[in-house]
Structure formats: C-alpha cells, structure tokens
mmCIF file of C-alpha atoms and ligand atoms in Angstrom:
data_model
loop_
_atom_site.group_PDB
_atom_site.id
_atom_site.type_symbol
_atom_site.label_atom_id
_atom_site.label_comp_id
_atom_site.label_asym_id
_atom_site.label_seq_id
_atom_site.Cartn_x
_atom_site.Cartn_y
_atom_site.Cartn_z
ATOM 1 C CA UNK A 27 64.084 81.888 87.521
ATOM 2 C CA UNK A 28 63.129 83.807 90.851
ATOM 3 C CA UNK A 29 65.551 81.925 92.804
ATOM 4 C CA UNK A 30 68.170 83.022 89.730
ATOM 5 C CA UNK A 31 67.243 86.703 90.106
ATOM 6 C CA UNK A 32 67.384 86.605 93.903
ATOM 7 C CA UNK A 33 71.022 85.261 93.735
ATOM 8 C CA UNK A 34 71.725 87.687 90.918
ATOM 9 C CA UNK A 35 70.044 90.709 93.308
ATOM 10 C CA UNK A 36 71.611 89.483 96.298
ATOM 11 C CA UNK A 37 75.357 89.967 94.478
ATOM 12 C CA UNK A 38 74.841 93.333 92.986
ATOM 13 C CA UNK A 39 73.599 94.775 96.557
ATOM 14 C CA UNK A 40 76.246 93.355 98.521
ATOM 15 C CA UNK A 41 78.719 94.567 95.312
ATOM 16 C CA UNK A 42 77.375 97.882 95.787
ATOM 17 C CA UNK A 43 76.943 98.180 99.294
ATOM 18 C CA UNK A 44 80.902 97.140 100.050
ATOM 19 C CA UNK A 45 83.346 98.875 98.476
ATOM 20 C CA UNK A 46 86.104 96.171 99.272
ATOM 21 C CA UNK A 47 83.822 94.093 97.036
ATOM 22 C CA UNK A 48 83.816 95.734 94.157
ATOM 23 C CA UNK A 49 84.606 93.994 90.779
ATOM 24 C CA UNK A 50 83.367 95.887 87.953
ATOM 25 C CA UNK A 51 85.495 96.366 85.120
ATOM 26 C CA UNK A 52 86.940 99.678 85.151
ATOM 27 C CA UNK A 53 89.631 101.020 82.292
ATOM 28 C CA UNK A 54 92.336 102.161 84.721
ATOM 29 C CA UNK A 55 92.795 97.944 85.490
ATOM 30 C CA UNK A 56 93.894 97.438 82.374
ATOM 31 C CA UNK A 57 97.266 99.409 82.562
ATOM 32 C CA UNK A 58 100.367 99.097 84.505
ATOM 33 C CA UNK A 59 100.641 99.567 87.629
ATOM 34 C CA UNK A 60 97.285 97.601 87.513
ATOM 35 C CA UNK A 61 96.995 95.238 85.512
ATOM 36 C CA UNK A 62 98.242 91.634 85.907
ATOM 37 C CA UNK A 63 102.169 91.347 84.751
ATOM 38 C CA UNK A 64 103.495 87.896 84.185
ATOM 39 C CA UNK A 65 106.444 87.301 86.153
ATOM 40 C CA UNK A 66 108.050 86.459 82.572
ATOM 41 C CA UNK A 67 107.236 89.719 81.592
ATOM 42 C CA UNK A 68 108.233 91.577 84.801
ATOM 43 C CA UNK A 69 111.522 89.861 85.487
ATOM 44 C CA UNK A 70 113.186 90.115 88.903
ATOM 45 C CA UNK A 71 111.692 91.251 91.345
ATOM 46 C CA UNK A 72 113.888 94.253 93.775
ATOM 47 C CA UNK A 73 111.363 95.563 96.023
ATOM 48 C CA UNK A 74 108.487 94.210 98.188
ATOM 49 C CA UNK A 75 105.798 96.700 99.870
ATOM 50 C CA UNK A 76 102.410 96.564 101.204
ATOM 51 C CA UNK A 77 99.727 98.330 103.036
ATOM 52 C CA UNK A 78 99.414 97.996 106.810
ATOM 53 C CA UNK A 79 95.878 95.746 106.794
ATOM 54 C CA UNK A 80 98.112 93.642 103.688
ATOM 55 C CA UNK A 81 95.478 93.495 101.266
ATOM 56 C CA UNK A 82 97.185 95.715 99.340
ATOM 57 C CA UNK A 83 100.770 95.150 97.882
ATOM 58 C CA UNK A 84 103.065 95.524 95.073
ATOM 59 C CA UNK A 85 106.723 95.118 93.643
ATOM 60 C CA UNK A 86 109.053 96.992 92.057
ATOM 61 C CA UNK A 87 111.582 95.714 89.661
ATOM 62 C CA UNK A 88 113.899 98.186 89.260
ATOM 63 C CA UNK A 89 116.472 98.989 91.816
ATOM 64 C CA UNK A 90 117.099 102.938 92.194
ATOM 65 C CA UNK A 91 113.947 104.966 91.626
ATOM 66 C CA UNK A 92 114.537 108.157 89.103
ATOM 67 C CA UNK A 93 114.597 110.561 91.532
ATOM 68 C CA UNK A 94 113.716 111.105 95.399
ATOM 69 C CA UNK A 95 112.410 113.701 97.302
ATOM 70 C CA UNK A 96 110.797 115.079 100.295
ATOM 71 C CA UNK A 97 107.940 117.099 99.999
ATOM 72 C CA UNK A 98 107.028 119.968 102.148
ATOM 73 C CA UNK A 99 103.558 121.164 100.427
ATOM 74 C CA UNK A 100 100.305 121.569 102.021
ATOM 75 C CA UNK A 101 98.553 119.038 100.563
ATOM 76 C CA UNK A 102 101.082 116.689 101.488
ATOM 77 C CA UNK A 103 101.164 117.790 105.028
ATOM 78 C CA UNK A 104 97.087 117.768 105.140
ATOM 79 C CA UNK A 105 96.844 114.274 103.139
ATOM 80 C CA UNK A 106 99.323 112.790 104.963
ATOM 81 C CA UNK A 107 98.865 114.081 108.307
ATOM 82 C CA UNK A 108 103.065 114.783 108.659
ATOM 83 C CA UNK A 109 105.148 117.243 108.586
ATOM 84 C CA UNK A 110 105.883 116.530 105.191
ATOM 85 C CA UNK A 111 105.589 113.854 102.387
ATOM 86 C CA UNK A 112 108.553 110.888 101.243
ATOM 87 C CA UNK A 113 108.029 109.958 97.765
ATOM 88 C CA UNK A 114 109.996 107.906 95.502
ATOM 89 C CA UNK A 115 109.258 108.171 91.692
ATOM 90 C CA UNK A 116 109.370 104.893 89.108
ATOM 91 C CA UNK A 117 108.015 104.481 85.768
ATOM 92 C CA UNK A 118 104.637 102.715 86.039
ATOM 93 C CA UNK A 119 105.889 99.511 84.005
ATOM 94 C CA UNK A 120 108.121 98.990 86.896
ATOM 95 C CA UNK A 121 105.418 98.645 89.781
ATOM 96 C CA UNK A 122 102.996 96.205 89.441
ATOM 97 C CA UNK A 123 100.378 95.242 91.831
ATOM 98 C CA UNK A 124 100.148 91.691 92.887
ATOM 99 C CA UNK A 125 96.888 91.953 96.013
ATOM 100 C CA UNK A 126 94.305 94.261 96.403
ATOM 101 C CA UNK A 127 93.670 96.127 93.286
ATOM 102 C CA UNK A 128 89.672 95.498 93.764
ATOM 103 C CA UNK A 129 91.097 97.471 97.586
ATOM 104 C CA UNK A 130 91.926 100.477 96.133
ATOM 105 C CA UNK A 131 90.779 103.880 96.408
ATOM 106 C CA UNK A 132 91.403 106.994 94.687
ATOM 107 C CA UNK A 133 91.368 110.501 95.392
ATOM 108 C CA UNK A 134 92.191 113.515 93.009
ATOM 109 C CA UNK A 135 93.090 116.087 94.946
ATOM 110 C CA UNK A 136 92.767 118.445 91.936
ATOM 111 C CA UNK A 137 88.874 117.697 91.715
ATOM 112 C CA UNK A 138 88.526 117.059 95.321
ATOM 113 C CA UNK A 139 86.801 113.689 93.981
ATOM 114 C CA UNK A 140 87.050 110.242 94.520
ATOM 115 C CA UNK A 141 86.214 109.477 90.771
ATOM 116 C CA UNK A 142 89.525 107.646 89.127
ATOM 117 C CA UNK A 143 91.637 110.548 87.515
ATOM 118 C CA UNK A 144 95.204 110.821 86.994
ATOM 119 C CA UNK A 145 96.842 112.394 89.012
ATOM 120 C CA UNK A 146 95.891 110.913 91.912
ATOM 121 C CA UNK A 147 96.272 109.121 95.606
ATOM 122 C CA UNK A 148 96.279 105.667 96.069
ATOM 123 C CA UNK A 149 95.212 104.756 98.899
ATOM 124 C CA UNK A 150 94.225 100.864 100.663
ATOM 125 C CA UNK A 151 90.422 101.191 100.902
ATOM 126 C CA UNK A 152 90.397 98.830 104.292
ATOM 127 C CA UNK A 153 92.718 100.807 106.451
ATOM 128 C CA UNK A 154 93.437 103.605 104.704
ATOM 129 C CA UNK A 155 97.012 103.446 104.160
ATOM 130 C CA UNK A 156 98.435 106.081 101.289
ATOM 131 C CA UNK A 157 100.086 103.820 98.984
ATOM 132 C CA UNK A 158 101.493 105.999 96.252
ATOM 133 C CA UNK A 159 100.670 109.036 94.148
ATOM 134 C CA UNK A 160 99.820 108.012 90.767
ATOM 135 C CA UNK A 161 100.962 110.886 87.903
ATOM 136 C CA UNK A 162 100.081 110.954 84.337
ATOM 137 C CA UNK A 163 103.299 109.210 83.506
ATOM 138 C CA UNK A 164 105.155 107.828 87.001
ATOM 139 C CA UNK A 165 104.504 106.428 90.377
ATOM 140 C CA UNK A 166 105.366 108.404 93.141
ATOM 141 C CA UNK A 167 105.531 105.701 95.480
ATOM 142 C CA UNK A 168 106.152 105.936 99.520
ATOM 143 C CA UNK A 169 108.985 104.361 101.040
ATOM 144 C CA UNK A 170 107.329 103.512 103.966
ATOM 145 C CA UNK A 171 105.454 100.776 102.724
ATOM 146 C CA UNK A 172 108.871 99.138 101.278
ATOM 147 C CA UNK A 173 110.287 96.075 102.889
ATOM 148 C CA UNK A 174 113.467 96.874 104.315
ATOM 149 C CA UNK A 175 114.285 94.109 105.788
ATOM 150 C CA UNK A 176 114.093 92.681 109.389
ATOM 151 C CA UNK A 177 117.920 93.994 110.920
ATOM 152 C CA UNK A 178 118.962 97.217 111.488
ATOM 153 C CA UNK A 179 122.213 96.248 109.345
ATOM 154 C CA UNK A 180 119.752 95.320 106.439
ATOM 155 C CA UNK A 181 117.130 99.400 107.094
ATOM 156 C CA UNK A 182 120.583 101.089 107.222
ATOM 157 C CA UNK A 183 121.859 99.943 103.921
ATOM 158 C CA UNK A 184 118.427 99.313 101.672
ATOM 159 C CA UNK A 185 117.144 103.007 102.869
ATOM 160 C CA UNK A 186 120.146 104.391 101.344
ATOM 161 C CA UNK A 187 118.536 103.501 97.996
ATOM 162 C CA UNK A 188 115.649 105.496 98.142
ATOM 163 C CA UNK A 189 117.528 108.823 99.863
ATOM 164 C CA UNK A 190 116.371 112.025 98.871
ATOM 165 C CA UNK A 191 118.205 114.313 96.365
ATOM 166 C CA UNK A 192 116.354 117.328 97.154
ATOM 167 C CA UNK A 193 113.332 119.143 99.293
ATOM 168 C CA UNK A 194 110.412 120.969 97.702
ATOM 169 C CA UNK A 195 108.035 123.655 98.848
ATOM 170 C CA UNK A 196 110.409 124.017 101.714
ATOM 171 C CA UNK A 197 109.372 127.497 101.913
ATOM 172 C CA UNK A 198 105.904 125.275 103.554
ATOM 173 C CA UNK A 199 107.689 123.317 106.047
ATOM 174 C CA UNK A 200 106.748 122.380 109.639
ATOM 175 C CA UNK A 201 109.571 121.267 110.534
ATOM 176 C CA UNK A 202 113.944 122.243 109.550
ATOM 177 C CA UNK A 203 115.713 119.067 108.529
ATOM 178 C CA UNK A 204 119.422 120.060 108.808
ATOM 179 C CA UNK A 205 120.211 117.486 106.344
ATOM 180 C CA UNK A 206 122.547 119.845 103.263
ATOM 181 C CA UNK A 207 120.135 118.370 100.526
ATOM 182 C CA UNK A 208 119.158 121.138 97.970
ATOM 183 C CA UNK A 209 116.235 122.753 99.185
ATOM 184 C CA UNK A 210 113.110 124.548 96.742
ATOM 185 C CA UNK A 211 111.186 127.131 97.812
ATOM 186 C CA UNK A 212 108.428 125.698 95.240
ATOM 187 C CA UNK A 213 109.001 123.189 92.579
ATOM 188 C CA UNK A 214 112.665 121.734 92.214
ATOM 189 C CA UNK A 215 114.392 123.826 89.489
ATOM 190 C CA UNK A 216 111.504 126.229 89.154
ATOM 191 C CA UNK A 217 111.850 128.064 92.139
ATOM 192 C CA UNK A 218 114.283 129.623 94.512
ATOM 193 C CA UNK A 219 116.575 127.408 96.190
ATOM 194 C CA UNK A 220 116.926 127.889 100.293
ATOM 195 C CA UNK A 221 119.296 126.940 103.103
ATOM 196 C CA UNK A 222 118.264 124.551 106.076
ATOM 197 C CA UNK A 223 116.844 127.254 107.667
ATOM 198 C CA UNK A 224 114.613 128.483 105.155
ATOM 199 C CA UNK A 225 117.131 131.157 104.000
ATOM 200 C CA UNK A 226 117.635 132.595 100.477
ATOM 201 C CA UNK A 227 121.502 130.973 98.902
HETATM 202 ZN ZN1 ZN B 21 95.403 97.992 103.845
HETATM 203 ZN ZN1 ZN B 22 103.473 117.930 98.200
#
C-alpha cells in the first residue's frame, strides 16, 4: 500500500507542479475544436498549422474561412506585441486539434484570468505561441501558424485564401497599410468607415 500511495503522490505533484502535464478532465475537451474528431467524421483535410515548439497543432477542413480581417485594437496590439492582429474566422466544427490539447493555455482577456472562459486566447503553453482566439461560436484563428507551403509560388497563391476583407479599430493603428480594404474606425459595420490614412469617407 505505501509504495501504492507514494506512486499515486508522486503523479499528482509532478501533475500539479507542470502545467504541460496536466490531464485532468476538464468540460471545454469535450467540444470541438477540442475534442478528438475521427477523420471519418472530419473529412478532408485543407489546412495544416502548428505552434512554433510543435506541440501544438490543428487542421482545418474547410477551404475559405467566413470572413478575414486585420485588427488594429489595443488588446491586439498589447497581446500580440504587433502593430496589429491577422485573424481568420471558421466555425469551430471545422478546426480540430490533433497535438497538444493537454499544451494549451487560456487567457480571457475580459476577466484578465487564466481560468477557461469563452471568449478567449489560445495560446501553446511551452513557447507561448498565440494560436487562435476562441469566441462563443467561431475560431478566430491566425494565419501565421498555417502551412503555406515550402515555395514562394505555393505562399503567393495559398495566402490569397485567407486575405483580408476589411480593417477594424483602424482609428487604433500603429501603423497605415495603403492597401484600399474597407477600413472601421471601431467594429466593422458599427462604426465609421476611414480612408488609408485614417480619414473620415
Ligand atoms: Zn508551442
Ligand atoms: Zn483586436
């Protein structure tokens, strides 16, 4: 028995002591993107992405995501540490994680808390990447993490699928991207929209 409860003692302190460890069951696993999708289920695969350590990755099945934007908010620039954030937005049935989900970590930057609560970041645990911004019903994910392939030819072409249709909380930017995309003041269709250089149209 003692050398039973040493074992046992031994695994919950080294559980609890390592984040990366961590195996507890916790609700959030149970639900896409989380939880385990058979490849049945999930059907072709059209995107490939992962963290920069690895640990972490994921897929995407659908081609196009819904919509595309860059934001220009403060969070984003203070999260991210950039000028401003790239997100691409999916439903979460079409992501599913296939490493790392014991690798994750969350923060809600609502609560300031690292307790799991939609919305919130998704980040790899071991070297910090941001993977995606999880929402109450999508995935905002980052394109940065997506495999674009190894050629130029192949970046210039798959990027093209995950190009912006607009800018938000432009009226926060760092930077002027002189690109002719519509451009928000705030939130896209809820606020006023701007010219490349910040100027009421
Ligand atoms: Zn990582
Ligand atoms: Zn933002």
């Amino acid at each position: 028995m003692a050398d039973i409860k040493s074992v046992s003692d031994h695994l919950h302190n080294s559980v609890a002591s390592d984040p990366l460890q961590r195996q507890k069951y916790e609700p959030w696993k149970s639900r896409a993107p989380y939880i385990f999708t058979s490849d049945e289920d999930f059907g072709p695969v059209k995107w490939q992405a992962m963290c920069h350590c690895s640990r972490v990755q994921y897929q995407i099945r659908r081609e196009s995501p819904l919509a595309a934007k860059y934001c220009h908010c403060r969070a984003c620039q203070v999260m991210h540490a950039a000028p401003f954030q790239w997100c691409a937005i999916y439903h979460k049935t079409d992501v599913r994680f296939t490493r790392g989900v014991d690798t994750l970590m969350f923060y809600s930057s609502h609560e300031k808390s690292r307790e799991y609560q939609v919305p919130t970041k998704v980040y790899c645990a071991n070297c910090n990447s941001p993977i995606m911004d999880e929402g109450r019903n999508m995935c905002l994910i980052f394109p940065e993490l997506i495999d674009l392939g190894e050629t130029e030819e192949e970046y210039l072409i798959r990027r093209k699928v995950f190009e912006i249709d607009c800018h938000i909380f432009y009226s926060r930017r760092i930077v002027e991207v002189a690109d002719g995309k519509p451009k928000w003041s705030g939130i896209d269709g809820r606020s006023e929209l701007l010219d490349d250089n910040g100027c009421k149209v």
